[in-house]
Short mmCIF file of C-alpha atoms in Angstrom, two decimals:
data_model
loop_
_atom_site.label_atom_id
_atom_site.label_comp_id
_atom_site.label_asym_id
_atom_site.label_seq_id
_atom_site.Cartn_x
_atom_site.Cartn_y
_atom_site.Cartn_z
CA VAL A 1 1.16 -7.84 -25.64
CA ALA A 2 -0.37 -5.91 -28.52
CA LEU A 3 -2.73 -8.80 -29.25
CA ALA A 4 -3.74 -9.05 -25.59
CA GLY A 5 -4.61 -5.37 -25.63
CA LEU A 6 -6.98 -5.94 -28.54
CA LEU A 7 -8.91 -8.79 -26.88
CA PRO A 8 -12.35 -7.87 -25.58
CA ALA A 9 -12.70 -7.77 -21.79
CA ARG A 10 -15.25 -10.61 -21.81
CA LEU A 11 -12.49 -12.97 -22.97
CA LYS A 12 -9.98 -11.80 -20.41
CA LEU A 13 -12.40 -11.92 -17.46
CA LYS A 14 -15.19 -14.49 -17.16
CA ASN A 15 -17.19 -14.87 -13.95
CA PHE A 16 -14.48 -12.94 -12.10
CA GLU A 17 -11.78 -15.35 -13.33
CA LYS A 18 -8.87 -13.23 -14.50
CA ARG A 19 -6.87 -14.10 -17.65
CA TYR A 20 -9.62 -16.50 -18.70
CA ILE A 21 -8.71 -16.81 -22.40
CA PHE A 22 -5.02 -17.29 -21.61
CA LYS A 23 -5.77 -20.06 -19.14
CA GLN A 24 -8.04 -21.73 -21.67
CA ALA A 25 -5.36 -21.52 -24.33
CA MET A 26 -2.78 -23.17 -22.04
CA ARG A 27 -5.04 -25.73 -20.29
CA ASP A 28 -3.63 -28.68 -22.30
CA ILE A 29 -0.05 -27.48 -21.93
CA LEU A 30 0.35 -26.34 -18.31
CA PRO A 31 -0.65 -28.21 -15.16
CA GLN A 32 -3.67 -26.95 -13.19
CA LYS A 33 -1.48 -25.93 -10.25
CA VAL A 34 0.48 -23.59 -12.53
CA LEU A 35 -2.59 -22.13 -14.23
CA TYR A 36 -4.40 -21.43 -10.99
CA LYS A 37 -1.59 -20.65 -8.58
CA THR A 38 -1.95 -17.64 -6.32
CA LYS A 39 -0.23 -14.44 -7.27
CA HIS A 40 3.14 -13.81 -5.64
CA GLY A 41 5.85 -11.21 -5.84
CA PHE A 42 9.23 -11.45 -7.46
CA GLY A 43 12.14 -10.23 -5.39
CA VAL A 44 15.50 -9.20 -6.74
CA PRO A 45 18.78 -9.56 -4.80
CA LEU A 46 19.12 -5.81 -4.38
CA ALA A 47 21.09 -5.99 -1.12
CA VAL A 48 23.70 -8.25 -2.71
CA TRP A 49 23.94 -6.05 -5.79
CA LEU A 50 24.51 -3.00 -3.59
CA LEU A 51 27.49 -4.73 -1.97
CA GLN A 52 28.98 -6.43 -5.02
CA ASN A 53 28.43 -4.07 -7.95
CA PRO A 54 31.13 -1.37 -8.06
CA ARG A 55 28.87 1.18 -9.75
CA LEU A 56 26.12 0.70 -7.17
CA GLN A 57 28.70 0.80 -4.36
CA SER A 58 29.92 4.11 -5.72
CA LEU A 59 26.37 5.47 -5.95
CA ILE A 60 25.69 4.49 -2.34
CA GLN A 61 28.95 5.95 -1.02
CA ASP A 62 28.70 9.12 -3.09
CA THR A 63 25.09 9.72 -2.09
CA LEU A 64 24.99 8.71 1.57
CA GLY A 65 28.52 10.01 2.27
CA ASP A 66 27.84 13.40 0.69
CA THR A 67 27.85 16.38 3.04
CA ARG A 68 24.52 17.55 1.60
CA THR A 69 22.88 14.26 2.54
CA ARG A 70 24.37 14.19 6.02
CA GLN A 71 23.51 17.81 6.80
CA ARG A 72 20.01 17.71 5.36
CA GLY A 73 18.52 16.79 8.72
CA TYR A 74 16.40 13.83 7.73
CA PHE A 75 18.63 11.56 9.84
CA LEU A 76 21.56 11.98 12.18
CA PRO A 77 24.85 11.71 10.27
CA GLN A 78 25.97 8.76 12.43
CA PHE A 79 22.90 6.82 11.31
CA TYR A 80 24.25 6.54 7.76
CA ASP A 81 27.52 5.01 9.02
CA ARG A 82 25.69 2.57 11.28
CA LEU A 83 23.33 1.59 8.47
CA ALA A 84 26.24 0.92 6.09
CA ARG A 85 27.91 -1.27 8.74
CA LEU A 86 24.70 -3.19 9.43
CA HIS A 87 24.19 -3.69 5.72
CA ARG A 88 27.65 -5.24 5.39
CA GLU A 89 27.49 -7.30 8.58
CA GLY A 90 23.86 -7.77 9.59
CA ASP A 91 20.65 -8.82 7.89
CA LEU A 92 21.73 -8.22 4.31
CA ALA A 93 18.28 -8.12 2.73
CA TYR A 94 16.67 -5.87 5.34
CA TYR A 95 19.41 -3.30 5.60
CA GLY A 96 20.11 -3.36 1.86
CA GLU A 97 16.52 -2.38 1.23
CA VAL A 98 16.74 0.47 3.76
CA VAL A 99 19.97 1.70 2.13
CA TRP A 100 18.24 1.72 -1.25
CA TYR A 101 15.25 3.66 0.12
CA LEU A 102 17.54 6.29 1.64
CA VAL A 103 19.48 6.71 -1.59
CA ALA A 104 16.21 7.04 -3.49
CA LEU A 105 14.94 9.61 -0.97
CA GLU A 106 18.10 11.69 -1.27
CA LEU A 107 18.15 11.57 -5.07
CA TRP A 108 14.46 12.46 -5.13
CA HIS A 109 15.12 15.41 -2.83
CA ARG A 110 17.92 16.66 -5.06
CA GLN A 111 15.85 16.25 -8.19
CA HIS A 112 12.79 18.05 -6.86
CA PHE A 113 14.02 20.58 -4.33
CA GLU A 114 17.54 21.49 -5.34
CA LYS A 115 16.58 21.87 -9.00
CA GLU A 116 13.70 24.16 -8.02
CA ALA A 117 15.95 26.23 -5.75
CA SER A 118 18.59 26.43 -8.48
CA PHE A 119 15.99 27.44 -11.05
CA ALA A 120 14.50 30.09 -8.74
CA ARG A 121 17.94 31.71 -8.33
CA THR A 122 18.42 31.97 -12.12
CA VAL A 123 15.01 33.44 -12.96
CA PRO A 124 15.12 37.27 -13.05
CA SER A 125 12.70 39.06 -10.69
#
């Protein structure tokens, strides 16, 4: 990675071909279809992890089951229960991703708003 950072841009991009020097270096080693394949994402089995990993299960239950989360008003409290059921029984990948987003939203809220409120109460006027 350090070496790649030192390479001049003209070697990394030639005639709008990205990673030019790297493709040239590997042209006798890798097949053309590998060198010139289209870019694609890499998914992780997040939904499965959320159901199978005890620490992640605890994080989900502690966060989405917390009174603060349920009374915050972003969603109706019943929605969290329905989402958890759908995650266990329904489209695992879809609902697992939604569960993760809601946990991230709640933790973000706590980090940014509750810390500020807590700090404001401790600062003398």
